[in-house]
PDB file of C-alpha atoms in Angstrom:
ATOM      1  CA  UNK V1112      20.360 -36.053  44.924  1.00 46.00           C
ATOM      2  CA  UNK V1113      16.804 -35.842  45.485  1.00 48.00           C
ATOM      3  CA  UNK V1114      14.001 -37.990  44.839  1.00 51.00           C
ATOM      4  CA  UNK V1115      10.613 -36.366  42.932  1.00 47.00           C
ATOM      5  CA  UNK V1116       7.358 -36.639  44.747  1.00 46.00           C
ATOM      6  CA  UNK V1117       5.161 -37.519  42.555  1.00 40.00           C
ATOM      7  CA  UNK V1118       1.954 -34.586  44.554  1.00 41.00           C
ATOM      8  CA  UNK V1119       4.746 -32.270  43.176  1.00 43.00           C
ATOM      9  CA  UNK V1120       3.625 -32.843  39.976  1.00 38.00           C
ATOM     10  CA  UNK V1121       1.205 -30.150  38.116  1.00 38.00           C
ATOM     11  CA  UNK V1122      -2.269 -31.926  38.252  1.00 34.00           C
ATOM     12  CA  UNK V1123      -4.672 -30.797  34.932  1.00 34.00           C
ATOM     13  CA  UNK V1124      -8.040 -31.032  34.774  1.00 35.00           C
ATOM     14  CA  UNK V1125      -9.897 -33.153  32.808  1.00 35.00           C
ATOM     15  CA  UNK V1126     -11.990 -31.968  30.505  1.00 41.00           C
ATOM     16  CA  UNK V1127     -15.879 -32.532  29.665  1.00 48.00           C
ATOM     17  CA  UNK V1128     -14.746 -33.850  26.086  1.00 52.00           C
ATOM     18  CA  UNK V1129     -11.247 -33.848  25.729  1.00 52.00           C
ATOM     19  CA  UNK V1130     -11.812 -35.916  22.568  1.00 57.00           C
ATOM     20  CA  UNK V1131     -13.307 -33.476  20.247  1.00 65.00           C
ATOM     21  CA  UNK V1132     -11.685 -33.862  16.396  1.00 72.00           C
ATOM     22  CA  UNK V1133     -11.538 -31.603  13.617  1.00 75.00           C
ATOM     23  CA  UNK V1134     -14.004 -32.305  11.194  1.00 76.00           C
ATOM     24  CA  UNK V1135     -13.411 -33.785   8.224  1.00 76.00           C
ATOM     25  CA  UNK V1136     -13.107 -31.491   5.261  1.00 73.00           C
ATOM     26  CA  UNK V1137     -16.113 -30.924   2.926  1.00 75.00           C
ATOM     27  CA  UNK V1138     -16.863 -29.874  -0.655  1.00 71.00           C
ATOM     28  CA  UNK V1139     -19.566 -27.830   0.395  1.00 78.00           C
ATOM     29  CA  UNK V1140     -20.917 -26.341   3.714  1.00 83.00           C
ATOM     30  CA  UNK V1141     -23.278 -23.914   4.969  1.00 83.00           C
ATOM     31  CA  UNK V1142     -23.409 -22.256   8.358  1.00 86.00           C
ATOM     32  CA  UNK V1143     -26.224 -19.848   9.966  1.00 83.00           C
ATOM     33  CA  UNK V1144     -25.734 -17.000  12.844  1.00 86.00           C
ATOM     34  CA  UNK V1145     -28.146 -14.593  13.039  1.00 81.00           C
ATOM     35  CA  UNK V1146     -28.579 -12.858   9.655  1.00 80.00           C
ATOM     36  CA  UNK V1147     -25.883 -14.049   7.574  1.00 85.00           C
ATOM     37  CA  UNK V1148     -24.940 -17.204   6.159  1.00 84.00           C
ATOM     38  CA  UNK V1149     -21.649 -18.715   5.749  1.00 89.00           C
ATOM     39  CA  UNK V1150     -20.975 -20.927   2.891  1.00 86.00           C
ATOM     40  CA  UNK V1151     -17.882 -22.642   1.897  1.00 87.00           C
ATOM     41  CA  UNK V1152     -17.339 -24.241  -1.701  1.00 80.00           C
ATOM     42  CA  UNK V1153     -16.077 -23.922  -4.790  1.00 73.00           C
ATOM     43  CA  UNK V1154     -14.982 -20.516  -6.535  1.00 68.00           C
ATOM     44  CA  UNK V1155     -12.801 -19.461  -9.787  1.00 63.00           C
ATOM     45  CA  UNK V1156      -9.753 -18.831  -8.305  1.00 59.00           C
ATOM     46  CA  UNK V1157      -9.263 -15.136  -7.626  1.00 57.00           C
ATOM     47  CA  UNK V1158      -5.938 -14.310  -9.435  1.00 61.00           C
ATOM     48  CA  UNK V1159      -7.912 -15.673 -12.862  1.00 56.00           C
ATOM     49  CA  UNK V1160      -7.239 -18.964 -12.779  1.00 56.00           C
ATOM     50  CA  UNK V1161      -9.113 -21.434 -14.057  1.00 48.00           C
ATOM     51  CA  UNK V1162      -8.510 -24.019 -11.274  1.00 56.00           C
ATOM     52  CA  UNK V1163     -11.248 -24.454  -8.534  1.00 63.00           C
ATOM     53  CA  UNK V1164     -10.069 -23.505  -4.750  1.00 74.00           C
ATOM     54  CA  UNK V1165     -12.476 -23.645  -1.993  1.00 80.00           C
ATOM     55  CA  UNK V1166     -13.131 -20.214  -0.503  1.00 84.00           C
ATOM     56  CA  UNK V1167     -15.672 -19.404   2.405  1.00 90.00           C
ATOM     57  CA  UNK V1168     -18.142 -16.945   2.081  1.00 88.00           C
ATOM     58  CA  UNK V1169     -20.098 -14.322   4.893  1.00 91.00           C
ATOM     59  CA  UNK V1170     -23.892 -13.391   2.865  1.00 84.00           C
ATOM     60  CA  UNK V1171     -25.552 -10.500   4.558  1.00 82.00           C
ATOM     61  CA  UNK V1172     -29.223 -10.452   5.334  1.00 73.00           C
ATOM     62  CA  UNK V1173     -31.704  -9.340   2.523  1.00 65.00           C
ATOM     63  CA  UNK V1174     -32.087  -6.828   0.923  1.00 68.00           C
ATOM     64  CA  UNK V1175     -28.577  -6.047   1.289  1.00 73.00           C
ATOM     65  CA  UNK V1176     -27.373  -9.419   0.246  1.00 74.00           C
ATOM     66  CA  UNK V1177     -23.919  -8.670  -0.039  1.00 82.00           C
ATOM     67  CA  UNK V1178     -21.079 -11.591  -0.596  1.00 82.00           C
ATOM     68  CA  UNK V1179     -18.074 -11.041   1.873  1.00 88.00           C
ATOM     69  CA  UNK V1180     -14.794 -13.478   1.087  1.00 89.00           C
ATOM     70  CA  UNK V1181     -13.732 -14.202   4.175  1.00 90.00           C
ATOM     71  CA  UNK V1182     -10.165 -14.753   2.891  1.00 83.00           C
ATOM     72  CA  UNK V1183      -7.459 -17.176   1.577  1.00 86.00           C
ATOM     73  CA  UNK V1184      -6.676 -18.253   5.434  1.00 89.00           C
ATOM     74  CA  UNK V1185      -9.884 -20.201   5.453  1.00 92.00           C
ATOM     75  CA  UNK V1186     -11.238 -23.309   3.652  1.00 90.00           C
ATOM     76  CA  UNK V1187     -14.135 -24.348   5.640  1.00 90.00           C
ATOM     77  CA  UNK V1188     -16.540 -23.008   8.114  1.00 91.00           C
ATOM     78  CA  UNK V1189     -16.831 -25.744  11.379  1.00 90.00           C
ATOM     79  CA  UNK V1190     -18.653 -24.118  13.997  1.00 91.00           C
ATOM     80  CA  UNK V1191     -19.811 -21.288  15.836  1.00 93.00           C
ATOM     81  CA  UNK V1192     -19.607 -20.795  20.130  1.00 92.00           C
ATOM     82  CA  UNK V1193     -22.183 -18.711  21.878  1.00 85.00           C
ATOM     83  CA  UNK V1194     -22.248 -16.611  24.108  1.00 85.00           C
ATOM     84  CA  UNK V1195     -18.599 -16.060  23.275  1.00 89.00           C
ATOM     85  CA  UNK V1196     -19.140 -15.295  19.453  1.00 92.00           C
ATOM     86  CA  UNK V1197     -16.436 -16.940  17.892  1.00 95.00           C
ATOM     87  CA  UNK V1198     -15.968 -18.958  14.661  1.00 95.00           C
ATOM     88  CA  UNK V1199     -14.053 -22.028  14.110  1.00 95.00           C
ATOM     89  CA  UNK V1200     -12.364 -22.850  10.633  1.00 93.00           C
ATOM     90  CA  UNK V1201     -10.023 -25.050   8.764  1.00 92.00           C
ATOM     91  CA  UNK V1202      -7.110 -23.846   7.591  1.00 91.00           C
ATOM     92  CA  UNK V1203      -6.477 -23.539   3.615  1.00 86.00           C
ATOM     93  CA  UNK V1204      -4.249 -26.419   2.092  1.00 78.00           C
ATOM     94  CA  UNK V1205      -4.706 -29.120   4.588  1.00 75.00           C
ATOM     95  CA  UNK V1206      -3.994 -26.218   7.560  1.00 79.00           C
ATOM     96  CA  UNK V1207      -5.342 -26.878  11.382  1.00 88.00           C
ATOM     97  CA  UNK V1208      -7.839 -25.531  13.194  1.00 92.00           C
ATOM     98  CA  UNK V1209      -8.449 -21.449  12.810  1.00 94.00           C
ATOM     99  CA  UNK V1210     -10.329 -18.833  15.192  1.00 96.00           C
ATOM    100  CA  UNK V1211     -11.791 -15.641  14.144  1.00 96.00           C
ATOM    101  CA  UNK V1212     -13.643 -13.268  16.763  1.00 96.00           C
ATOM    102  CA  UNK V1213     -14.874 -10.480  14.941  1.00 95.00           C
ATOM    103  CA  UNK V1214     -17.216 -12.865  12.248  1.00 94.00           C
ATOM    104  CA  UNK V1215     -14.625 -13.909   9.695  1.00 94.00           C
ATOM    105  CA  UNK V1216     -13.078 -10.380   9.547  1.00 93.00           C
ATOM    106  CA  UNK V1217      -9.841 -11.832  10.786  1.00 95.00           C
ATOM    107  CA  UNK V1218      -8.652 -15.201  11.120  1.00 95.00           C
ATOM    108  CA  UNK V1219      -5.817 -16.799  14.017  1.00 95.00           C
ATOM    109  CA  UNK V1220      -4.197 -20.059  13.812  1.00 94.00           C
ATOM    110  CA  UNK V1221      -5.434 -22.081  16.888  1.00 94.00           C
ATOM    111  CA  UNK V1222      -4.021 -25.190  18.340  1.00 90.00           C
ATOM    112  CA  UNK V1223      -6.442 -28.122  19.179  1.00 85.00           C
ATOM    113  CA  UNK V1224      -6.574 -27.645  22.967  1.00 87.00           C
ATOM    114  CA  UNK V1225      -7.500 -23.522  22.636  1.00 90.00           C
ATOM    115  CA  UNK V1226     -10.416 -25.490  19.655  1.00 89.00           C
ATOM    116  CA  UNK V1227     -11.221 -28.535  22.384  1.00 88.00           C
ATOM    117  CA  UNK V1228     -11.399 -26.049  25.111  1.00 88.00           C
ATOM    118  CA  UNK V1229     -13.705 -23.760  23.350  1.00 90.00           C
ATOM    119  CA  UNK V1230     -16.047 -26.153  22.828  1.00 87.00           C
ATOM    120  CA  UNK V1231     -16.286 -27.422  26.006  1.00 86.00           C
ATOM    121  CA  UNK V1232     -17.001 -23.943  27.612  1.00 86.00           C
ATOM    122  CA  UNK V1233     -19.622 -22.764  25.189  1.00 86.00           C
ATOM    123  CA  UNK V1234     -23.067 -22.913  26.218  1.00 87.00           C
ATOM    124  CA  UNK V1235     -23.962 -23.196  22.375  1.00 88.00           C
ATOM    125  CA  UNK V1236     -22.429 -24.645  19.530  1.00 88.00           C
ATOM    126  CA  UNK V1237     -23.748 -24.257  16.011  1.00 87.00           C
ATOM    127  CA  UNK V1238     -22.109 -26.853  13.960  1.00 86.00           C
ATOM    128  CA  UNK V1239     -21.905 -26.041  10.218  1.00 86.00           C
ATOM    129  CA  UNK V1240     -23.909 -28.620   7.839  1.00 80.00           C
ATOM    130  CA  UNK V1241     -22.380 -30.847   5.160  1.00 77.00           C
ATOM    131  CA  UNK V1242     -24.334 -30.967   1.808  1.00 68.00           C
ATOM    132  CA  UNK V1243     -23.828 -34.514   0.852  1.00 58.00           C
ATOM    133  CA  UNK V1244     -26.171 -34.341  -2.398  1.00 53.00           C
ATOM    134  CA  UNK V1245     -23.717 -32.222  -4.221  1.00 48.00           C
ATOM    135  CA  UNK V1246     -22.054 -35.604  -5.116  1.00 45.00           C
ATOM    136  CA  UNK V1247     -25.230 -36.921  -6.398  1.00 47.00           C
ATOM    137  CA  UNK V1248     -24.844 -38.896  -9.700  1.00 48.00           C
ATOM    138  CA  UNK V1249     -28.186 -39.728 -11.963  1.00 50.00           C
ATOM    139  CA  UNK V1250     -31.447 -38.253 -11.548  1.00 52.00           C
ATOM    140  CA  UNK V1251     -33.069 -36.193  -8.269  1.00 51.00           C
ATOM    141  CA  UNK V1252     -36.887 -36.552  -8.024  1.00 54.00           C
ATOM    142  CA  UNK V1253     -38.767 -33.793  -7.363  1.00 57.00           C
ATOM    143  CA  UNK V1254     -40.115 -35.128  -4.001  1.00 60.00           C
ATOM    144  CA  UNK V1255     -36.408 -35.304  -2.826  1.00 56.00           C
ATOM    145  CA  UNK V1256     -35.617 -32.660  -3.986  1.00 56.00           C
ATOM    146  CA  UNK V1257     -38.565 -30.163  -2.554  1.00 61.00           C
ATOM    147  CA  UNK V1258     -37.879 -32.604   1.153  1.00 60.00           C
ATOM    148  CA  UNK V1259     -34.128 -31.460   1.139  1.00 56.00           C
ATOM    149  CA  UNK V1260     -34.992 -27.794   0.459  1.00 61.00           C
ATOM    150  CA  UNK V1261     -37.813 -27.820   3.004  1.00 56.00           C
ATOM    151  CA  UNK V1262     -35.210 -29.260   5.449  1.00 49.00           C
ATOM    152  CA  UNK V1263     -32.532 -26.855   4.680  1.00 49.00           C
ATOM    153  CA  UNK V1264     -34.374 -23.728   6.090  1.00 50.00           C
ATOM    154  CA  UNK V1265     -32.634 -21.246   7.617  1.00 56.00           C
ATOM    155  CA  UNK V1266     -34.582 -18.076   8.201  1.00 63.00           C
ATOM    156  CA  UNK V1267     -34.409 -16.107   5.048  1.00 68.00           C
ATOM    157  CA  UNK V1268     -32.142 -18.778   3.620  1.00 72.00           C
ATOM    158  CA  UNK V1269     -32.605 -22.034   1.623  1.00 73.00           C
ATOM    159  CA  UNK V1270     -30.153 -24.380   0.801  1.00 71.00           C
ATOM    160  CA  UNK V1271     -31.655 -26.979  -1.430  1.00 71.00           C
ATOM    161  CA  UNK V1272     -29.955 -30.024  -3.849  1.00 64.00           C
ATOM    162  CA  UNK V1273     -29.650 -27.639  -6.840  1.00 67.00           C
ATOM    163  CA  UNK V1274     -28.056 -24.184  -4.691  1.00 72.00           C
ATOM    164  CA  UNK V1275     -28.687 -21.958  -2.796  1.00 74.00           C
ATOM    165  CA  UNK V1276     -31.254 -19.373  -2.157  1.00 76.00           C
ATOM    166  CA  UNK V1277     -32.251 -16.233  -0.183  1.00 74.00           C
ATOM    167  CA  UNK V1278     -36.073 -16.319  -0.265  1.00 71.00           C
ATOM    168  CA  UNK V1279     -36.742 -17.742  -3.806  1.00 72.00           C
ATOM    169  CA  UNK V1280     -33.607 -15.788  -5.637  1.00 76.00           C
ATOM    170  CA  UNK V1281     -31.048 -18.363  -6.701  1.00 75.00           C
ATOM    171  CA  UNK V1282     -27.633 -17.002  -5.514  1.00 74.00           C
ATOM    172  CA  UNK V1283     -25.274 -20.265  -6.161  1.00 70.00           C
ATOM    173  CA  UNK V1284     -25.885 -22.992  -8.457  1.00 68.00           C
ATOM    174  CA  UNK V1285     -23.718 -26.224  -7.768  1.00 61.00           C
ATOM    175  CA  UNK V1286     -25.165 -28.880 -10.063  1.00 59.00           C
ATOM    176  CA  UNK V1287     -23.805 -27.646 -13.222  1.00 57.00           C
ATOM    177  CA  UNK V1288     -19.864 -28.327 -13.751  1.00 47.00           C
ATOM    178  CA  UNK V1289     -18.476 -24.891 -13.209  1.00 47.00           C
ATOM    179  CA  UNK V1290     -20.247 -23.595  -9.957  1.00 47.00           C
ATOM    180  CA  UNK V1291     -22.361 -20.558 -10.424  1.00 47.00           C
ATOM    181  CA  UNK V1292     -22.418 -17.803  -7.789  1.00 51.00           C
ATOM    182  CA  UNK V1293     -23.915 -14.618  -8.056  1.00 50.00           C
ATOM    183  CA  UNK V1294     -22.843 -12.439  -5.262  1.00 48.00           C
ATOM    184  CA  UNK V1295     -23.881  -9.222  -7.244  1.00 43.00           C
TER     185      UNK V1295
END
């Protein structure tokens, strides 16, 4: 019979956060790298149905402006790591925490230490933003609603209380009840 010593024991290090969360999930979100946008909301459901699902979207620069779906595996856009270039998501229908490494392309399930460690490593994280006037109810005056578009700059890109825009062209209106996007 032997006894265990407890310096036999594998010793981890500590990391510098070790209690990064998931985010919460939002109805809508917009994240910037570089020339394209990400945005995550509301879409028709692809097979024609006429339920809303929340699908993420990868908008190239202007004039281009073309609307990539970045796939079912996604729900939400969380954050971005630099140097390393990878993208952090939430996984569709209450899912965990998803990588992709190629810009949305292709998606990996992660678990939340490979997520916490990540994090911790990167010398830059871009965190997506939450657009909490989509729930608005009653009236927006104009002065809020030119100060939240002024706010929501992102180079060619402006995401404002009634949708967004790439320079002045309205690509996704989210105030009416059926959400309007015009990737084409």
């Amino acid at each position: 019979m032997s006894s265990a010593d407890p310096s036999d024991l594998p010793h981890y290090v500590a990391m510098q956060n070790s209690f990064v969360q998931l985010p919460d999930r939002q109805a809508n979100t917009f994240l910037n790298v570089g020339d394209l946008l990400f945005y995550c909301g509301r879409a028709i459901g692809i097979k024609g149905s006429l339920d809303l699902v929340r699908r993420c979207f990868k908008i190239s620069k202007l004039p281009e402006r073309i609307w990539f779906d970045v796939g079912p595996s996604v729900e939400q856009i969380i954050a971005y790591t630099n140097p390393l270039g990878i993208l952090f998501g939430l996984g569709s229908n209450g899912g965990g925490a998803i990588m992709s490494k190629d810009l949305g392309n292709t998606w990996i399930s992660v678990n939340s230490f490979v997520y916490q460690k990540t994090l911790n490593t990167s010398t830059e994280i871009i965190t997506a933003s939450v657009m909490p006037w989509i729930s608005f109810i009653g009236s927006i005056d104009n002065t809020l609603f030119e100060s939240f578009c002024k706010m929501r700059v992102a180079q060619q890109w402006n995401v404002c209380i009634n949708g967004m825009y790439a320079n002045v062209l309205l690509l996704a209106n989210w105030t009416n009840t059926c959400p309007n996007i015009k990737p084409f």
